[in-house]
Amino acid sequence: MISGNSIVALSSGRLPAGVAVIRISGPQSRFVVETIAGSMVQNRVAAYRQFRAPDASVLDSGLVVFFAGPNSFTGEDIAEFHVHGGRAVVAKMLEVIAGFDGVRHAEPGEFTRRAFLNGKVDLVETEALADLVNAETEAQRRFAVQNAEGVQSELYLNWRRRLIHARAMIEAEIDFADEDDVPGSVAETVWSDVRAMIGEIERHVQGFRAAEIIRDGFEVVILGAPNAGKSSLFNALARREAAIVTEEPGTTRDLLEVVLDLEGMRVRVTDTAGLRETPSRIEAIGIERARSKAGTADLLLMLEDMVEPVPIGAIPSGIPRLRVGTKVDLLEDESLVARYDLAISTRNGTGLAELLAEIGRRAAAQIGQAGDILPSRLRHVELLNETKRFLLAAAAEDGRGQELRAEELRLAADRLGRIVGAVDVEDMLDVIFAQFCIGK
C-alpha cells in the first residue's frame, strides 16, 4: 500500500540539539528533495547541500539522504534532512516542507504504521521497535532488539504453519480418505503434534513474568518498623535525599520510588511507611499502602534495627524476602549479625554493595536466560491462552467429528495470526501505534 500523501516530522530527540533529523515519507519525497536541496541526490548516499525554500531563501545547510522505495523503512520513498538542531531552524524546515502540496505533518507512529501496512514489519516487530525506542537498560535493549529482528514473530508463525498443516491433513483425510497419497493415521501424526504444541505454548506463556520484569522493572519493597533505617537506605540507594529522615516515628507516610540500573537490569525500589500497631489516622493510611505494595513485590527487604529491634506484625506470605539488619556500626554484640541475611550501615556504607549485588542476582534469576523467547505483551498472552483453549478442545477425544475438530484448529491458527498481524487486526492498530513518538 503506497499512500497518496506524504508525511513529515522531526525524528530525532529533544531540541535544541547539535543535529536534528527531519524525515519525510511518501510520493512527494523526491520532489521535496529536488526543490529544497537544489537537485536530486544519489540513492542511499549522504550529500552536503544548502537548503532553500521554494522562494529561494536559505533555510540552513546540512546533509540530505534519500531512500528509494520499496527498499526503505516504510516501503515508500523516504528522505532525511540533517540540519542544525535549533528550534527556529527545525520549525522553519517543517513549515516549508509541510507547505508542499500533498505533504502534511505525521501523526504519532505513522511512519511505523506505514511500514506495517507495506509489509516491512509485523505487529510484534512493531511493538519491539517501540520497546527499543523506550529502552533504558541493557536488558531492555537486548530484549527489544531480539524481538525487532523477528525471533518472537518466527515462533508464532511457525506454530501457525504447523496448525495450518494439521488442519490440511485432517480435511484431506475427510475429503479423500480413499486416496493412497493421503496419510493414514491423523490421530498419530496430527494430534500428537497438537498436544506437543499445547505444552510449548504453556511454557512460553509462563515466561511473561520475566518479560514484565525486563520491561517494567524488578519490584523491591522496603519494609520495617519506624526508625528501622528504611528511608536512610532508600536515600543511599537513590544517592540523593529523596526521603525525609528524622528521629520522629511516622515521617514517611506515602510510597516513594526510585529506579536503579543494576548490571543492565531495571530495578524499582519503594520506600514505605513504618509498620506499627497504634499509628495516627493519616499514618494508618500509609501503613495500609505499604502492606498492599508488599503484596505485589518481587522481593521484600525486611529491615530491622539490630540495636533496638521492633516487631512489625504479619506481612504477605509467599514473597521472597531478605532479612536486613541495620545500624551495624552501632552494634556492640556482633553475634547478633548471624540472625540476618545481611547487615548494613547507611552511615559508613557497610554491606550496601553486598545488598545491591544480592538484589541484582535475584533480579537476574527472575529474568532467566537472556536468549529466551518471551511473550512481550499482555495482548500476546491473552491470544496465546485463547490459542491453547482451542487446541485443547481440538485435541479432546470426546466423540466429535473431525470437521468440528478441524474448525478448532482454524480458530487457534487465527489467534496466532492476530498476534503478528497476519489476519485482520484493524481494531488494534490505533492503540499499538499511538505509543510511538511523532517522528517514528
Coordinates of C-alpha atoms in Angstrom, one line a residue:
M1 CA 0.0 0.0 0.0
I2 CA 1.5 3.3 -1.1
S3 CA -0.1 6.4 0.4
G4 CA -1.4 9.2 -1.7
N5 CA 0.1 11.8 0.5
S6 CA 3.4 12.3 2.2
I7 CA 4.1 12.9 5.9
V8 CA 6.9 14.9 7.6
A9 CA 8.1 15.1 11.2
L10 CA 11.1 15.7 13.4
S11 CA 12.6 12.2 14.0
S12 CA 15.4 13.0 16.4
G13 CA 15.4 14.0 20.0
R14 CA 14.5 17.0 22.1
L15 CA 15.6 20.4 20.9
P16 CA 17.9 22.2 21.0
A17 CA 20.5 19.7 19.9
G18 CA 23.6 19.6 17.8
V19 CA 21.9 17.9 14.9
A20 CA 18.2 17.4 14.1
V21 CA 16.8 14.8 11.7
I22 CA 13.7 15.7 9.7
R23 CA 12.1 12.8 7.9
I24 CA 9.6 12.7 5.1
S25 CA 7.9 9.6 3.6
G26 CA 5.7 9.3 0.6
P27 CA 5.4 10.1 -3.1
Q28 CA 6.3 13.7 -2.7
S29 CA 9.7 13.0 -1.0
R30 CA 11.7 13.1 -4.3
F31 CA 10.2 16.4 -5.4
V32 CA 10.8 17.9 -1.9
V33 CA 14.5 16.9 -2.1
E34 CA 14.9 18.3 -5.6
T35 CA 13.3 21.6 -4.6
I36 CA 15.0 22.2 -1.2
A37 CA 18.4 20.6 -2.0
G38 CA 18.6 22.1 -5.5
S39 CA 18.8 18.8 -7.3
M40 CA 18.3 15.1 -6.7
V41 CA 20.9 13.2 -4.7
Q42 CA 22.2 9.7 -5.2
N43 CA 20.1 6.9 -3.6
R44 CA 21.4 6.0 -0.1
V45 CA 24.4 8.4 -0.2
A46 CA 24.5 11.3 2.2
A47 CA 25.2 14.6 0.4
Y48 CA 26.0 18.0 1.8
R49 CA 23.7 20.7 0.4
Q50 CA 22.4 24.2 1.1
F51 CA 18.7 24.0 1.8
R52 CA 16.4 26.6 0.2
A53 CA 12.7 27.3 0.3
P54 CA 10.7 27.4 -2.9
D55 CA 11.2 31.2 -2.9
A56 CA 15.0 30.6 -3.0
S57 CA 15.5 31.9 0.6
V58 CA 18.2 30.0 2.5
L59 CA 16.9 27.7 5.3
D60 CA 20.0 26.0 6.5
S61 CA 22.8 23.7 5.3
G62 CA 23.4 20.1 6.2
L63 CA 23.2 16.5 5.0
V64 CA 20.3 15.0 2.9
V65 CA 19.8 11.3 2.4
F66 CA 17.3 9.7 0.0
F67 CA 16.0 6.1 0.3
A68 CA 14.0 5.0 -2.7
G69 CA 11.0 2.7 -2.1
P70 CA 10.3 -0.1 -1.6
N71 CA 13.8 -0.6 -0.1
S72 CA 13.2 1.8 2.8
F73 CA 11.8 1.6 6.3
T74 CA 8.3 2.5 5.3
G75 CA 8.4 0.8 1.9
E76 CA 7.9 4.3 0.3
D77 CA 10.3 6.9 -0.9
I78 CA 11.9 8.5 2.2
A79 CA 14.2 11.5 2.6
E80 CA 16.0 12.7 5.7
F81 CA 17.3 16.3 6.2
H82 CA 20.1 16.5 8.9
V83 CA 20.0 20.2 10.0
H84 CA 21.3 22.2 12.9
G85 CA 19.2 21.4 15.9
G86 CA 17.9 24.8 16.8
R87 CA 14.2 25.2 17.5
A88 CA 13.8 28.0 14.9
V89 CA 15.7 26.0 12.2
V90 CA 13.6 22.9 12.7
A91 CA 10.3 24.9 12.9
K92 CA 11.1 26.7 9.6
M93 CA 12.1 23.4 7.8
L94 CA 8.9 21.7 8.9
E95 CA 6.8 24.7 7.9
V96 CA 8.3 24.8 4.4
I97 CA 8.1 21.0 3.8
A98 CA 4.6 20.8 5.1
G99 CA 3.7 23.7 2.7
F100 CA 4.3 21.5 -0.4
D101 CA 1.1 20.1 -2.0
G102 CA 0.4 16.6 -0.8
V103 CA 2.6 16.8 2.3
R104 CA 1.3 17.0 5.9
H105 CA 2.6 16.6 9.5
A106 CA 2.8 13.0 10.6
E107 CA 0.6 11.6 13.4
P108 CA 2.2 9.5 16.3
G109 CA 3.6 6.3 15.0
E110 CA 2.6 7.0 11.4
F111 CA 6.0 6.1 9.9
T112 CA 6.0 2.7 11.6
R113 CA 2.3 2.2 10.7
R114 CA 3.1 2.7 7.0
A115 CA 6.0 0.2 7.4
F116 CA 3.5 -2.3 8.8
L117 CA 0.9 -1.7 6.1
N118 CA 3.6 -2.1 3.4
G119 CA 4.7 -5.4 4.9
K120 CA 8.1 -4.2 6.1
V121 CA 7.4 -5.2 9.8
D122 CA 4.7 -7.2 11.5
L123 CA 2.9 -6.2 14.7
V124 CA 5.3 -8.0 17.1
E125 CA 8.3 -6.3 15.4
T126 CA 6.4 -3.0 15.6
E127 CA 5.9 -3.4 19.3
A128 CA 9.6 -4.3 19.7
L129 CA 10.5 -1.1 17.9
A130 CA 8.5 0.9 20.4
D131 CA 10.3 -1.0 23.2
L132 CA 13.7 -0.3 21.6
V133 CA 12.9 3.5 21.4
N134 CA 11.9 3.4 25.1
A135 CA 14.7 1.1 26.4
E136 CA 16.5 2.5 29.4
T137 CA 18.6 -0.6 30.4
E138 CA 20.8 -3.1 28.7
A139 CA 18.4 -5.9 29.4
Q140 CA 15.5 -3.9 27.8
R141 CA 17.7 -3.1 24.8
R142 CA 18.7 -6.8 24.2
F143 CA 15.1 -7.9 24.6
A144 CA 13.8 -5.3 22.2
V145 CA 16.5 -6.0 19.6
Q146 CA 15.8 -9.7 19.7
N147 CA 12.1 -9.2 19.0
A148 CA 12.7 -6.5 16.4
E149 CA 14.8 -9.0 14.5
G150 CA 11.8 -11.3 14.2
V151 CA 12.7 -14.1 16.6
Q152 CA 9.4 -13.9 18.5
S153 CA 7.4 -13.5 15.3
E154 CA 9.0 -16.6 13.8
L155 CA 8.0 -18.7 16.8
Y156 CA 4.3 -17.7 16.5
L157 CA 4.4 -18.0 12.7
N158 CA 5.9 -21.5 13.0
W159 CA 3.1 -22.6 15.3
R160 CA 0.6 -21.2 12.9
R161 CA 2.2 -23.0 10.0
R162 CA 2.0 -26.3 11.9
L163 CA -1.7 -25.7 12.6
I164 CA -2.4 -24.9 9.0
H165 CA -0.7 -28.1 8.0
A166 CA -2.5 -30.1 10.7
R167 CA -5.9 -28.8 9.5
A168 CA -5.0 -29.5 5.9
M169 CA -4.2 -33.1 6.8
I170 CA -7.4 -33.6 8.6
E171 CA -9.5 -32.1 5.8
A172 CA -7.6 -34.2 3.3
E173 CA -8.5 -37.4 5.3
I174 CA -12.1 -36.3 5.4
D175 CA -12.4 -35.5 1.7
F176 CA -10.0 -38.1 0.2
A177 CA -10.0 -40.9 2.6
D178 CA -9.8 -43.5 -0.2
E179 CA -6.8 -41.9 -1.9
D180 CA -3.4 -43.6 -1.4
D181 CA -1.4 -40.4 -1.1
V182 CA -3.2 -39.2 2.0
P183 CA -1.5 -40.1 5.2
G184 CA -3.5 -42.8 7.0
S185 CA -3.5 -42.0 10.7
V186 CA -4.3 -38.4 11.5
A187 CA -4.6 -39.3 15.2
E188 CA -1.0 -40.4 15.4
T189 CA 0.6 -37.6 13.3
V190 CA -1.6 -34.5 13.7
W191 CA -2.9 -34.8 17.3
S192 CA 0.4 -35.8 18.8
D193 CA 1.9 -32.6 17.3
V194 CA -1.1 -30.5 18.6
R195 CA -0.6 -31.9 22.1
A196 CA 3.1 -31.1 21.9
M197 CA 2.2 -27.5 20.8
I198 CA 0.0 -27.1 23.8
G199 CA 2.9 -27.8 26.1
E200 CA 5.2 -25.4 24.1
I201 CA 2.6 -22.6 24.4
E202 CA 2.1 -23.2 28.1
R203 CA 5.9 -23.0 28.8
H204 CA 6.2 -19.9 26.6
V205 CA 3.3 -18.1 28.4
Q206 CA 5.0 -18.8 31.8
G207 CA 7.8 -16.6 30.7
F208 CA 5.6 -13.5 30.6
R209 CA 6.5 -12.6 34.2
A210 CA 10.2 -12.4 33.2
A211 CA 9.3 -10.2 30.3
E212 CA 7.3 -7.9 32.6
I213 CA 10.3 -7.6 34.9
I214 CA 12.6 -6.7 31.9
R215 CA 10.2 -4.1 30.6
D216 CA 8.7 -2.6 33.9
G217 CA 11.4 -3.5 36.4
F218 CA 12.1 -5.8 39.3
E219 CA 10.0 -4.7 42.2
V220 CA 11.7 -4.3 45.6
V221 CA 9.8 -3.0 48.6
I222 CA 11.5 -1.9 51.8
L223 CA 9.5 -2.8 55.0
G224 CA 10.2 -2.3 58.7
A225 CA 9.2 -0.6 61.9
P226 CA 9.5 3.2 62.3
N227 CA 13.2 4.3 62.5
A228 CA 14.5 1.0 61.3
G229 CA 16.5 2.9 58.7
K230 CA 14.2 2.4 55.7
S231 CA 14.4 6.0 54.4
S232 CA 18.1 6.2 55.1
L233 CA 18.6 3.0 53.0
F234 CA 16.3 4.4 50.3
N235 CA 18.4 7.6 50.1
A236 CA 21.6 5.7 50.0
L237 CA 20.3 3.6 47.0
A238 CA 19.0 6.7 45.3
R239 CA 22.2 8.6 46.0
R240 CA 20.2 11.7 47.0
E241 CA 17.9 13.0 49.7
A242 CA 14.8 11.5 48.2
A243 CA 13.1 10.7 51.5
I244 CA 12.9 12.8 54.7
V245 CA 14.9 11.2 57.6
T246 CA 14.2 12.2 61.2
E247 CA 14.1 10.6 64.6
E248 CA 10.3 11.1 64.8
P249 CA 8.3 7.9 64.0
G250 CA 5.9 8.1 61.1
T251 CA 7.8 10.6 59.0
T252 CA 7.3 8.5 55.8
R253 CA 3.6 8.3 55.1
D254 CA 3.4 7.8 51.3
L255 CA 5.2 5.4 48.9
L256 CA 8.4 6.8 47.4
E257 CA 10.0 5.1 44.4
V258 CA 13.4 5.2 42.8
V259 CA 14.6 3.3 39.7
L260 CA 18.0 1.7 39.6
D261 CA 20.0 0.2 36.8
L262 CA 21.8 -2.9 38.3
E263 CA 24.0 -4.7 35.8
G264 CA 21.8 -3.6 32.9
M265 CA 18.5 -4.6 34.7
R266 CA 15.8 -2.1 35.7
V267 CA 15.0 -2.3 39.5
R268 CA 12.3 -0.3 41.2
V269 CA 12.8 0.3 44.9
T270 CA 9.9 1.6 47.0
D271 CA 10.2 3.1 50.5
T272 CA 7.2 2.7 52.7
A273 CA 5.7 3.9 56.0
G274 CA 7.0 2.3 59.2
L275 CA 4.8 -0.6 60.3
R276 CA 3.4 -0.3 63.9
E277 CA 0.3 -1.2 65.8
T278 CA -1.0 2.2 67.0
P279 CA -0.5 4.8 64.3
S280 CA -2.4 8.0 63.8
R281 CA -5.2 8.1 61.3
I282 CA -3.1 9.5 58.4
E283 CA -0.2 7.3 59.2
A284 CA -2.5 4.3 59.1
I285 CA -3.3 5.0 55.5
G286 CA 0.4 5.0 54.7
I287 CA 0.8 1.6 56.5
E288 CA -2.1 0.1 54.6
R289 CA -0.5 1.3 51.4
A290 CA 2.8 -0.3 52.5
R291 CA 1.2 -3.7 53.1
S292 CA -0.7 -3.5 49.8
K293 CA 2.5 -2.7 47.9
A294 CA 4.3 -5.5 49.7
G295 CA 1.8 -7.9 48.2
T296 CA 2.8 -7.1 44.7
A297 CA 6.6 -7.1 45.2
D298 CA 9.2 -9.4 43.7
L299 CA 11.4 -9.0 46.7
L300 CA 10.9 -7.7 50.2
L301 CA 13.7 -6.0 52.2
M302 CA 12.7 -6.7 55.8
L303 CA 14.7 -4.0 57.7
E304 CA 15.2 -4.3 61.5
D305 CA 17.2 -2.1 63.8
M306 CA 19.7 -4.5 65.4
V307 CA 20.3 -2.2 68.4
E308 CA 16.5 -1.8 69.2
P309 CA 14.5 -4.4 67.2
V310 CA 10.8 -3.9 67.0
P311 CA 8.3 -6.4 65.6
I312 CA 6.2 -5.3 62.6
G313 CA 3.4 -7.9 62.6
A314 CA 2.1 -10.1 59.8
I315 CA 3.2 -9.3 56.2
P316 CA 2.1 -11.0 52.9
S317 CA 3.4 -14.6 52.7
G318 CA 4.8 -16.3 49.7
I319 CA 7.0 -13.4 48.6
P320 CA 10.8 -13.7 48.5
R321 CA 12.4 -11.7 51.3
L322 CA 15.8 -10.6 52.7
R323 CA 16.2 -10.0 56.5
V324 CA 18.4 -7.0 56.7
G325 CA 19.9 -5.8 60.0
T326 CA 20.5 -2.1 60.1
K327 CA 22.8 0.2 62.1
V328 CA 25.6 -2.4 62.3
D329 CA 28.0 0.4 63.1
L330 CA 26.2 0.9 66.5
L331 CA 26.0 -2.8 67.4
E332 CA 28.1 -3.9 70.4
D333 CA 27.3 -7.7 70.2
E334 CA 28.5 -8.8 66.8
S335 CA 27.0 -12.3 67.3
L336 CA 23.5 -10.8 66.6
V337 CA 24.5 -10.3 62.9
A338 CA 24.0 -14.1 62.4
R339 CA 20.3 -13.6 62.7
Y340 CA 20.1 -11.7 59.4
D341 CA 20.8 -12.4 55.8
L342 CA 22.7 -9.1 55.5
A343 CA 23.9 -6.4 57.9
I344 CA 24.3 -2.8 56.8
S345 CA 25.1 0.7 57.9
T346 CA 24.0 3.6 55.8
R347 CA 26.2 5.9 57.9
N348 CA 29.5 4.2 56.8
G349 CA 28.3 2.2 53.8
T350 CA 28.9 -1.3 55.3
G351 CA 27.0 -4.0 53.5
L352 CA 25.4 -1.8 50.8
A353 CA 27.5 -3.2 48.0
E354 CA 26.6 -6.7 49.1
L355 CA 22.9 -5.8 49.3
L356 CA 22.9 -4.3 45.8
A357 CA 24.7 -7.4 44.5
E358 CA 22.1 -9.7 46.0
I359 CA 19.2 -7.7 44.6
G360 CA 20.8 -7.8 41.2
R361 CA 21.4 -11.6 41.5
R362 CA 17.7 -12.2 42.4
A363 CA 16.5 -9.9 39.5
A364 CA 18.7 -11.8 37.1
A365 CA 17.4 -15.1 38.3
Q366 CA 13.8 -13.9 37.7
I367 CA 14.6 -12.8 34.2
G368 CA 16.3 -16.1 33.3
Q369 CA 18.4 -16.7 30.3
A370 CA 19.0 -13.7 28.0
G371 CA 18.3 -15.7 24.9
D372 CA 14.9 -17.0 26.0
I373 CA 12.0 -16.1 23.7
L374 CA 9.4 -14.5 25.9
P375 CA 5.9 -13.0 25.2
S376 CA 6.4 -9.3 25.4
R377 CA 2.8 -8.0 25.7
L378 CA -0.3 -8.9 27.7
R379 CA -2.0 -8.9 24.3
H380 CA 0.2 -11.8 23.2
V381 CA -0.6 -13.8 26.4
E382 CA -4.3 -13.3 26.0
L383 CA -4.2 -14.5 22.4
L384 CA -1.9 -17.4 23.2
N385 CA -4.3 -18.5 26.0
E386 CA -7.1 -18.4 23.5
T387 CA -5.0 -20.5 21.1
K388 CA -4.4 -23.1 23.8
R389 CA -8.1 -23.2 24.7
F390 CA -9.0 -24.0 21.1
L391 CA -6.2 -26.6 20.8
L392 CA -7.3 -28.3 24.0
A393 CA -10.8 -28.5 22.5
A394 CA -9.5 -29.8 19.2
A395 CA -7.3 -32.5 20.9
A396 CA -10.0 -33.7 23.2
E397 CA -11.3 -37.2 22.2
D398 CA -14.9 -36.5 23.0
G399 CA -16.5 -38.2 20.1
R400 CA -16.9 -35.1 18.0
G401 CA -16.4 -35.3 14.2
Q402 CA -13.2 -34.4 12.5
E403 CA -14.9 -31.4 10.9
L404 CA -15.5 -29.7 14.3
R405 CA -12.0 -30.5 15.5
A406 CA -10.6 -29.0 12.3
E407 CA -12.6 -25.8 13.0
E408 CA -11.0 -25.6 16.4
L409 CA -7.6 -25.7 14.7
R410 CA -8.7 -22.9 12.4
L411 CA -9.7 -20.7 15.3
A412 CA -6.4 -21.5 17.1
A413 CA -4.4 -20.5 13.9
D414 CA -6.5 -17.3 13.6
R415 CA -5.5 -16.2 17.2
L416 CA -1.8 -16.8 16.4
G417 CA -2.2 -14.8 13.2
R418 CA -3.7 -11.9 15.2
I419 CA -0.5 -11.6 17.3
V420 CA 1.7 -10.9 14.3
G421 CA -1.0 -9.2 12.2
A422 CA -1.3 -11.9 9.6
V423 CA -5.1 -11.6 9.9
D424 CA -7.4 -8.6 10.3
V425 CA -6.4 -6.6 13.3
E426 CA -7.7 -3.1 12.4
D427 CA -9.2 -2.6 15.8
M428 CA -5.8 -2.9 17.5
L429 CA -3.7 -0.6 15.2
D430 CA -4.7 2.7 16.7
V431 CA -3.7 1.5 20.2
I432 CA -0.4 0.0 19.1
F433 CA 0.9 2.9 17.0
A434 CA -0.3 5.6 19.5
Q435 CA 2.6 4.6 21.8
F436 CA 5.2 5.9 19.3
C437 CA 6.6 9.4 19.1
I438 CA 5.6 11.6 16.2
G439 CA 8.7 11.0 14.0
K440 CA 8.6 7.3 14.3

